[in-house]
Amino acid sequence: MKSTLFPTLTESLQEAIQLAQSVNSHQEAQATFERLHQELETQNPQAADLLALLWREYLGSQRSATFWKELCQVEKHLSDRLSESHLQLKQNYLRLMQEQ
């Protein structure tokens, strides 16, 4: 019986992981995981508890990675704007010096 359920559990976990990679589909991923967790809990409660712990950590790491990725994009945008402003100020200074 376990051999026929194992691919189903594995496929469900893979689906949940794939869904969790996008913050927009975390609720759907959580629902998929809950179904998997309930099925596993009937077979092996201890493994189900360990898997739930790992799942929470995985979701936390996904959210953290998304946060830092977005923060890096904001930092890059600010850095680009700062560079553009610096270049503009330098050009304005050179024009002012030429006029004098």
mmCIF file with all atom_site columns, N, CA, C and O in Angstrom, residues 85-100:
data_model
loop_
_atom_site.group_PDB
_atom_site.id
_atom_site.type_symbol
_atom_site.label_atom_id
_atom_site.label_alt_id
_atom_site.label_comp_id
_atom_site.label_asym_id
_atom_site.label_entity_id
_atom_site.label_seq_id
_atom_site.pdbx_PDB_ins_code
_atom_site.Cartn_x
_atom_site.Cartn_y
_atom_site.Cartn_z
_atom_site.occupancy
_atom_site.B_iso_or_equiv
_atom_site.pdbx_formal_charge
_atom_site.auth_seq_id
_atom_site.auth_comp_id
_atom_site.auth_asym_id
_atom_site.auth_atom_id
_atom_site.pdbx_PDB_model_num
ATOM 1  N N  . SER A 1 85  ? 22.128 61.254 -11.483 1.00 0.00 ? 85  SER A N  1
ATOM 2  C CA . SER A 1 85  ? 22.146 62.587 -10.862 1.00 0.00 ? 85  SER A CA 1
ATOM 3  C C  . SER A 1 85  ? 23.572 63.111 -10.758 1.00 0.00 ? 85  SER A C  1
ATOM 4  O O  . SER A 1 85  ? 23.825 64.297 -11.005 1.00 0.00 ? 85  SER A O  1
ATOM 5  N N  . HIS A 1 86  ? 24.477 62.240 -10.386 1.00 0.00 ? 86  HIS A N  1
ATOM 6  C CA . HIS A 1 86  ? 25.879 62.642 -10.271 1.00 0.00 ? 86  HIS A CA 1
ATOM 7  C C  . HIS A 1 86  ? 26.410 63.091 -11.636 1.00 0.00 ? 86  HIS A C  1
ATOM 8  O O  . HIS A 1 86  ? 27.091 64.126 -11.746 1.00 0.00 ? 86  HIS A O  1
ATOM 9  N N  . LEU A 1 87  ? 26.106 62.331 -12.669 1.00 0.00 ? 87  LEU A N  1
ATOM 10 C CA . LEU A 1 87  ? 26.557 62.686 -14.011 1.00 0.00 ? 87  LEU A CA 1
ATOM 11 C C  . LEU A 1 87  ? 25.961 64.020 -14.443 1.00 0.00 ? 87  LEU A C  1
ATOM 12 O O  . LEU A 1 87  ? 26.666 64.871 -15.006 1.00 0.00 ? 87  LEU A O  1
ATOM 13 N N  . GLN A 1 88  ? 24.690 64.236 -14.154 1.00 0.00 ? 88  GLN A N  1
ATOM 14 C CA . GLN A 1 88  ? 24.034 65.493 -14.506 1.00 0.00 ? 88  GLN A CA 1
ATOM 15 C C  . GLN A 1 88  ? 24.678 66.668 -13.763 1.00 0.00 ? 88  GLN A C  1
ATOM 16 O O  . GLN A 1 88  ? 24.925 67.726 -14.353 1.00 0.00 ? 88  GLN A O  1
ATOM 17 N N  . LEU A 1 89  ? 24.943 66.496 -12.474 1.00 0.00 ? 89  LEU A N  1
ATOM 18 C CA . LEU A 1 89  ? 25.595 67.556 -11.704 1.00 0.00 ? 89  LEU A CA 1
ATOM 19 C C  . LEU A 1 89  ? 26.983 67.866 -12.251 1.00 0.00 ? 89  LEU A C  1
ATOM 20 O O  . LEU A 1 89  ? 27.385 69.037 -12.342 1.00 0.00 ? 89  LEU A O  1
ATOM 21 N N  . LYS A 1 90  ? 27.707 66.843 -12.622 1.00 0.00 ? 90  LYS A N  1
ATOM 22 C CA . LYS A 1 90  ? 29.050 67.030 -13.180 1.00 0.00 ? 90  LYS A CA 1
ATOM 23 C C  . LYS A 1 90  ? 28.984 67.805 -14.499 1.00 0.00 ? 90  LYS A C  1
ATOM 24 O O  . LYS A 1 90  ? 29.776 68.731 -14.730 1.00 0.00 ? 90  LYS A O  1
ATOM 25 N N  . GLN A 1 91  ? 28.025 67.449 -15.350 1.00 0.00 ? 91  GLN A N  1
ATOM 26 C CA . GLN A 1 91  ? 27.862 68.160 -16.621 1.00 0.00 ? 91  GLN A CA 1
ATOM 27 C C  . GLN A 1 91  ? 27.462 69.611 -16.384 1.00 0.00 ? 91  GLN A C  1
ATOM 28 O O  . GLN A 1 91  ? 27.966 70.524 -17.051 1.00 0.00 ? 91  GLN A O  1
ATOM 29 N N  . ASN A 1 92  ? 26.568 69.842 -15.436 1.00 0.00 ? 92  ASN A N  1
ATOM 30 C CA . ASN A 1 92  ? 26.168 71.216 -15.116 1.00 0.00 ? 92  ASN A CA 1
ATOM 31 C C  . ASN A 1 92  ? 27.340 72.028 -14.587 1.00 0.00 ? 92  ASN A C  1
ATOM 32 O O  . ASN A 1 92  ? 27.513 73.200 -14.931 1.00 0.00 ? 92  ASN A O  1
ATOM 33 N N  . TYR A 1 93  ? 28.157 71.415 -13.760 1.00 0.00 ? 93  TYR A N  1
ATOM 34 C CA . TYR A 1 93  ? 29.331 72.096 -13.222 1.00 0.00 ? 93  TYR A CA 1
ATOM 35 C C  . TYR A 1 93  ? 30.287 72.461 -14.350 1.00 0.00 ? 93  TYR A C  1
ATOM 36 O O  . TYR A 1 93  ? 30.816 73.586 -14.395 1.00 0.00 ? 93  TYR A O  1
ATOM 37 N N  . LEU A 1 94  ? 30.531 71.541 -15.272 1.00 0.00 ? 94  LEU A N  1
ATOM 38 C CA . LEU A 1 94  ? 31.435 71.824 -16.395 1.00 0.00 ? 94  LEU A CA 1
ATOM 39 C C  . LEU A 1 94  ? 30.891 72.951 -17.273 1.00 0.00 ? 94  LEU A C  1
ATOM 40 O O  . LEU A 1 94  ? 31.656 73.824 -17.720 1.00 0.00 ? 94  LEU A O  1
ATOM 41 N N  . ARG A 1 95  ? 29.597 72.985 -17.526 1.00 0.00 ? 95  ARG A N  1
ATOM 42 C CA . ARG A 1 95  ? 29.002 74.073 -18.287 1.00 0.00 ? 95  ARG A CA 1
ATOM 43 C C  . ARG A 1 95  ? 29.162 75.415 -17.565 1.00 0.00 ? 95  ARG A C  1
ATOM 44 O O  . ARG A 1 95  ? 29.469 76.437 -18.179 1.00 0.00 ? 95  ARG A O  1
ATOM 45 N N  . LEU A 1 96  ? 28.951 75.401 -16.264 1.00 0.00 ? 96  LEU A N  1
ATOM 46 C CA . LEU A 1 96  ? 29.092 76.615 -15.477 1.00 0.00 ? 96  LEU A CA 1
ATOM 47 C C  . LEU A 1 96  ? 30.526 77.129 -15.530 1.00 0.00 ? 96  LEU A C  1
ATOM 48 O O  . LEU A 1 96  ? 30.774 78.339 -15.677 1.00 0.00 ? 96  LEU A O  1
ATOM 49 N N  . MET A 1 97  ? 31.487 76.237 -15.445 1.00 0.00 ? 97  MET A N  1
ATOM 50 C CA . MET A 1 97  ? 32.891 76.628 -15.514 1.00 0.00 ? 97  MET A CA 1
ATOM 51 C C  . MET A 1 97  ? 33.241 77.199 -16.895 1.00 0.00 ? 97  MET A C  1
ATOM 52 O O  . MET A 1 97  ? 34.024 78.134 -16.992 1.00 0.00 ? 97  MET A O  1
ATOM 53 N N  . GLN A 1 98  ? 32.671 76.646 -17.933 1.00 0.00 ? 98  GLN A N  1
ATOM 54 C CA . GLN A 1 98  ? 32.939 77.149 -19.287 1.00 0.00 ? 98  GLN A CA 1
ATOM 55 C C  . GLN A 1 98  ? 32.345 78.536 -19.489 1.00 0.00 ? 98  GLN A C  1
ATOM 56 O O  . GLN A 1 98  ? 32.909 79.370 -20.194 1.00 0.00 ? 98  GLN A O  1
ATOM 57 N N  . GLU A 1 99  ? 31.213 78.809 -18.861 1.00 0.00 ? 99  GLU A N  1
ATOM 58 C CA . GLU A 1 99  ? 30.550 80.103 -19.004 1.00 0.00 ? 99  GLU A CA 1
ATOM 59 C C  . GLU A 1 99  ? 31.324 81.209 -18.292 1.00 0.00 ? 99  GLU A C  1
ATOM 60 O O  . GLU A 1 99  ? 31.241 82.367 -18.663 1.00 0.00 ? 99  GLU A O  1
ATOM 61 N N  . GLN A 1 100 ? 32.063 80.865 -17.281 1.00 0.00 ? 100 GLN A N  1
ATOM 62 C CA . GLN A 1 100 ? 32.768 81.896 -16.504 1.00 0.00 ? 100 GLN A CA 1
ATOM 63 C C  . GLN A 1 100 ? 34.060 82.297 -17.095 1.00 0.00 ? 100 GLN A C  1
ATOM 64 O O  . GLN A 1 100 ? 34.789 81.960 -17.799 1.00 0.00 ? 100 GLN A O  1
#
